[in-house]
Short mmCIF file of C-alpha atoms in Angstrom, two decimals:
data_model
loop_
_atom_site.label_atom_id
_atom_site.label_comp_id
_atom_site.label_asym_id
_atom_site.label_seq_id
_atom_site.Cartn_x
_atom_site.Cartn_y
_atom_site.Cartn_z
CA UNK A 644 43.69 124.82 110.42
CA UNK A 645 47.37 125.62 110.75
CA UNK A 646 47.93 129.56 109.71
CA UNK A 647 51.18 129.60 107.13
CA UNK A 648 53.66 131.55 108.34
CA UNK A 649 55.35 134.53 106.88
CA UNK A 650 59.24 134.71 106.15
CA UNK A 651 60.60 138.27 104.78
CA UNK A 652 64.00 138.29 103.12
CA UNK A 653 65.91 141.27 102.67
CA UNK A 654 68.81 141.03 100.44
CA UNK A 655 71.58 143.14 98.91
CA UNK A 656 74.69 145.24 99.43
CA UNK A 657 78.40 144.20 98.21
CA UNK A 658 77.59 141.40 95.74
CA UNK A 659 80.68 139.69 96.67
CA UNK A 660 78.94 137.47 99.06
CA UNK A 661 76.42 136.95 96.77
CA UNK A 662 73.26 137.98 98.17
CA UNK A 663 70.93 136.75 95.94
CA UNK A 664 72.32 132.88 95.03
CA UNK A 665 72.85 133.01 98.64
CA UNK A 666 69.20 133.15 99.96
CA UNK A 667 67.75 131.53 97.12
CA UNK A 668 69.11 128.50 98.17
CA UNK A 669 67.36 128.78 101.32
CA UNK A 670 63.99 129.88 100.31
CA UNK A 671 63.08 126.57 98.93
CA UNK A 672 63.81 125.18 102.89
CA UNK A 673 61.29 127.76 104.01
CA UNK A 674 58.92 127.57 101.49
CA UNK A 675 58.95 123.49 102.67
CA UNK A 676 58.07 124.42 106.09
CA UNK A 677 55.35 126.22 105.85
CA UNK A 678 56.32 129.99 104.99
CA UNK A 679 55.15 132.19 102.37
CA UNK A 680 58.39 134.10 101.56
CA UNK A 681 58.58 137.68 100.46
CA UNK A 682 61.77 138.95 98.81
CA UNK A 683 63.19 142.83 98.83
CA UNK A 684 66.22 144.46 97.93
CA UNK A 685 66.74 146.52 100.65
CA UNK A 686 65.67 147.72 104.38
CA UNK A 687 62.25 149.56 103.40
CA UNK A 688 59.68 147.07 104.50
CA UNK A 689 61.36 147.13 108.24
CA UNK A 690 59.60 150.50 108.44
CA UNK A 691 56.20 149.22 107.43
CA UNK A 692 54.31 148.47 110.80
CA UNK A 693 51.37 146.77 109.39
CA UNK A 694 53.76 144.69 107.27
CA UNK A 695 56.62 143.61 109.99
CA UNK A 696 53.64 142.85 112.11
CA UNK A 697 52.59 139.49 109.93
CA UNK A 698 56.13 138.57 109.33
CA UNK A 699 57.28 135.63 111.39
CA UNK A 700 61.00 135.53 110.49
CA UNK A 701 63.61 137.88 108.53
CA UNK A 702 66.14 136.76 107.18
CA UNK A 703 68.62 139.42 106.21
CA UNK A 704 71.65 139.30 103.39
CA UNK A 705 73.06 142.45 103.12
CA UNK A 706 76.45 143.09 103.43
CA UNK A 707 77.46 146.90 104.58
CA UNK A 708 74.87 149.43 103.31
CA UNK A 709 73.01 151.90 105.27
CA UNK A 710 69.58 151.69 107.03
CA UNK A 711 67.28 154.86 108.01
CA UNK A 712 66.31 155.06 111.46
CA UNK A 713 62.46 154.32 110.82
CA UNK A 714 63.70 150.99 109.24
CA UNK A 715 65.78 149.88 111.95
CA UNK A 716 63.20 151.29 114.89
CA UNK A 717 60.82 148.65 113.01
CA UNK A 718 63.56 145.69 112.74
CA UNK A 719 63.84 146.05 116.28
CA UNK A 720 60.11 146.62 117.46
CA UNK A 721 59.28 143.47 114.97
CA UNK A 722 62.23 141.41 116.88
CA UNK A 723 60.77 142.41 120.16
CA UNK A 724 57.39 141.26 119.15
CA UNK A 725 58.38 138.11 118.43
CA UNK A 726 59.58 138.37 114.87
CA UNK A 727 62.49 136.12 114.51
CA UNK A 728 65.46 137.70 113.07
CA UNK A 729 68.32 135.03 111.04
CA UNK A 730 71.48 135.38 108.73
CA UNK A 731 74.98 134.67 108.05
CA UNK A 732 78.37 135.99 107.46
CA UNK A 733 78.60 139.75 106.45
CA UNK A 734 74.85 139.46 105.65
CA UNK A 735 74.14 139.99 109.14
CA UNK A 736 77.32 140.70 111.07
CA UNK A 737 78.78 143.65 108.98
CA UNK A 738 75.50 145.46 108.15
CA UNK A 739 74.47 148.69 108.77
CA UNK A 740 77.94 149.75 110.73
CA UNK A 741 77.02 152.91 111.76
CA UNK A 742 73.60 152.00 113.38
CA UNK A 743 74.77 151.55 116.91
CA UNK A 744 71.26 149.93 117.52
CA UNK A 745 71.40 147.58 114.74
CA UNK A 746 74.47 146.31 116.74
CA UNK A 747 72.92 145.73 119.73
CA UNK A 748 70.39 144.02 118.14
CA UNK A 749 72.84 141.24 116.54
CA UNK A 750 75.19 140.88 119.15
CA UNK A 751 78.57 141.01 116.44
CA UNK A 752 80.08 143.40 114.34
CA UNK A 753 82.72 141.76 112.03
CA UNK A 754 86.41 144.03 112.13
CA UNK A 755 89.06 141.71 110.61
CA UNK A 756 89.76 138.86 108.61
CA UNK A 757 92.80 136.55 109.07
CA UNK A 758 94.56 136.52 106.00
CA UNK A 759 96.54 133.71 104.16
CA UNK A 760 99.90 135.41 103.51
CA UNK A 761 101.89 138.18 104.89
CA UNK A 762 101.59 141.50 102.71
CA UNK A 763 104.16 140.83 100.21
CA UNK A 764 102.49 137.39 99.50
CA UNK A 765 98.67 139.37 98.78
CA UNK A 766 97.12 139.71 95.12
CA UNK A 767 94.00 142.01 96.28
CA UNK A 768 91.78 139.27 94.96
CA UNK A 769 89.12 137.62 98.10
CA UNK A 770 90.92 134.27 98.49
CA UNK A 771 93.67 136.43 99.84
CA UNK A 772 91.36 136.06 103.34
CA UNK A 773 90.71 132.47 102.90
CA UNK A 774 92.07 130.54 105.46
CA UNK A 775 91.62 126.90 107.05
CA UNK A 776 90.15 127.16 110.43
CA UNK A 777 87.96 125.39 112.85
CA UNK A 778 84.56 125.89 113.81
CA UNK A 779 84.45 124.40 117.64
CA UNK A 780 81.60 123.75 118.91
CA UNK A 781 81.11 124.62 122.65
CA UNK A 782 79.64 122.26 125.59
CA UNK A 783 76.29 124.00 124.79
CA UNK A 784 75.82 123.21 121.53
CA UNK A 785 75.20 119.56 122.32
CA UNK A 786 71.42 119.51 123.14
CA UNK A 787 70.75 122.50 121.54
CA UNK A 788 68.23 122.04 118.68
CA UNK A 789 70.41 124.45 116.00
CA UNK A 790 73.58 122.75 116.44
CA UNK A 791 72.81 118.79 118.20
CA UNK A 792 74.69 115.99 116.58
CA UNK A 793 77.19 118.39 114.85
CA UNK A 794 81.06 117.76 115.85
CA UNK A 795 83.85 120.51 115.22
CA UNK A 796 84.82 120.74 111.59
CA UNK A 797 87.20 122.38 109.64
CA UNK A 798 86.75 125.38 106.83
CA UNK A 799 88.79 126.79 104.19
CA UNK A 800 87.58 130.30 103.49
CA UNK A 801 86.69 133.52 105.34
CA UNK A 802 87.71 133.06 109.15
CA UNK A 803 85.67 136.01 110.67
CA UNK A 804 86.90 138.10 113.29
CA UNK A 805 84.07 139.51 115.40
CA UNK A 806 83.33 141.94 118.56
CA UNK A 807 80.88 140.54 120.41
CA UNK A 808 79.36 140.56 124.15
CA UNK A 809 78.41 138.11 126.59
CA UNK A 810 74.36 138.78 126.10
CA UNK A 811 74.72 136.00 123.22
CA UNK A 812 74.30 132.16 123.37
CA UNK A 813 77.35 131.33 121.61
CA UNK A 814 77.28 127.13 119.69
CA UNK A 815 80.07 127.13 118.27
CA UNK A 816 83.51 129.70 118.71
CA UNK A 817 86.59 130.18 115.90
CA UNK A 818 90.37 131.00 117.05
CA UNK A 819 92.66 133.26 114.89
CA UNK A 820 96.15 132.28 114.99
CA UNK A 821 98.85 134.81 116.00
CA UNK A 822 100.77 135.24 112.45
CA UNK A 823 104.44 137.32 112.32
CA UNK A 824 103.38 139.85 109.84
CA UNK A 825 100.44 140.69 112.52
CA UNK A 826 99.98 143.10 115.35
CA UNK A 827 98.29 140.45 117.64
CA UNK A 828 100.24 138.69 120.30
CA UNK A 829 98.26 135.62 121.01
CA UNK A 830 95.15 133.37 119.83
CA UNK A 831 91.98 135.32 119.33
CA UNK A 832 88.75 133.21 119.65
CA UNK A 833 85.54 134.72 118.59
CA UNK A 834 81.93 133.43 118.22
CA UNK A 835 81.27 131.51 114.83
CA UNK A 836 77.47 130.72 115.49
CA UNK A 837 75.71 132.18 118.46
CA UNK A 838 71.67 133.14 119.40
CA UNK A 839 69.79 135.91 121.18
CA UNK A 840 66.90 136.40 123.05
CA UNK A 841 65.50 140.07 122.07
CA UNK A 842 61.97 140.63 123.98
CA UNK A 843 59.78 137.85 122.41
CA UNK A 844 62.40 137.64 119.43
CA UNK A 845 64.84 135.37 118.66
CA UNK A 846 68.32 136.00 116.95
CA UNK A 847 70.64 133.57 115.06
CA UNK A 848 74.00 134.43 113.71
CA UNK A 849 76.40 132.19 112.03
CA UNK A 850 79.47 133.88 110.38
CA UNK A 851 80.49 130.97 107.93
CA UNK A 852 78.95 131.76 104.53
CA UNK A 853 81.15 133.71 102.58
CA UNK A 854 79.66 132.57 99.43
CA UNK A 855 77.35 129.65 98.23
CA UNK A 856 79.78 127.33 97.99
CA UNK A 857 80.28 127.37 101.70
CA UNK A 858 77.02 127.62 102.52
CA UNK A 859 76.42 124.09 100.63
CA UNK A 860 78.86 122.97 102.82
CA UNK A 861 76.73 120.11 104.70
CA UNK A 862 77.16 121.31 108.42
CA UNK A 863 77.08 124.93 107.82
CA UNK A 864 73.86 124.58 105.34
CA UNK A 865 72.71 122.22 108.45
CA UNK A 866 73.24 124.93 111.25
CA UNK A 867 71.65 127.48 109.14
CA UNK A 868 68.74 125.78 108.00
CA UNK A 869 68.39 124.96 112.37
CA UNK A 870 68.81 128.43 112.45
CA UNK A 871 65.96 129.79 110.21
CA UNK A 872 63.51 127.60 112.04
CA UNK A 873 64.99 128.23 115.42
CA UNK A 874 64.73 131.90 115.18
CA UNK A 875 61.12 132.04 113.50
CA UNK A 876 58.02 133.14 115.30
#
């Protein structure tokens, strides 16, 4: 008899990116492969040992916010045990900024986005930092099961800027274009979807996903969906 598996997602933060939309429309993807998913609304049940110990994949959606350090000593004792750890955009990459081992952990901390305009041309709404971009996919995304048969393709919406290191497997890579109103002198390319070995853990970032309606998009909902299965236990 095949044991179901156990997915925990943790969602919340800046409801810009629209934590809760955002996961539900994976949930149904888990709940088709197997998982029995459990749903919280913040970082508490990383601190639960007995808990993160039958979970087989996280997959985390909160934007900024602050975690204790019990919660993210269990994230990362769960990640090294083998729980799989999965999310996109700011749900993942710009959580938890102060928690210098949360970083680690990831691999990426967002810092900028590329915006549309120059200053004078800005109207403080989000679609000021929407821009059209492409997501390039590098020579080893090819046979790799998150991101085979996917070409490069183009976005219009959040280009994320990200610092990063060279411990990642990066599938796919995004360049900023120089602009006159910036301080940058030339192209910046960053990682746009990228995994990580952590112990017996697995880690799987993508940065596209600003809101739902990119995340329907089919390659990024594709590359995600890879990704939740990828990462899990």
């Amino acid at each position: 008899m095949t044991l179901e598996r156990r997915a925990l997602v943790v969602r919340g933060g800046w409801d810009g990116h629209e934590p809760v939309e955002a996961t539900d429309l994976f949930i149904p993807h888990l709940r088709e492969h197997g998982f029995a998913v459990q749903v919280a609304d913040s970082p508490a049940p990383y601190a639960d040992p007995e808990l993160m110990g039958g979970v087989d994949l996280v997959v985390q959606c909160v934007t900024m916010s602050t975690i204790a350090p019990e919660e993210i000593a269990g994230l990362t004792a769960a990640v090294e045990s083998g729980t799989g750890l999965a999310g996109w955009h700011g749900g993942i990459v710009d959580s938890y900024r102060a928690s210098a081992d949360y970083l680690q952990l990831v691999g990426g901390q967002f810092v900028a986005h590329a915006a549309r305009g120059g200053p004078d041309e800005r109207t403080d709404d989000q679609s000021d930092n929407y821009v059209a971009h492409r997501i390039t996919m590098t020579p080893a995304a090819a046979d790799h099961p998150i991101t085979e048969g996917i070409a490069d393709f183009d976005l219009d919406t959040e280009q994320y800027w990200v610092l990063t290191d060279d411990y990642s497997d990066v599938l796919a890579t995004t360049t900023t274009a120089v602009r006159p109103w910036a301080a940058w002198h030339r192209p910046v390319t960053a990682p746009a979807v990228w995994t990580r070995r952590w112990g017996r853990g697995r880690v799987f970032v993508a940065t596209p996903g600003h809101k739902v309606e990119v995340l329907r998009e089919p390659n990024v909902r594709t590359i995600v969906e890879r990704g939740l299965l990828w990462a899990a236990r």
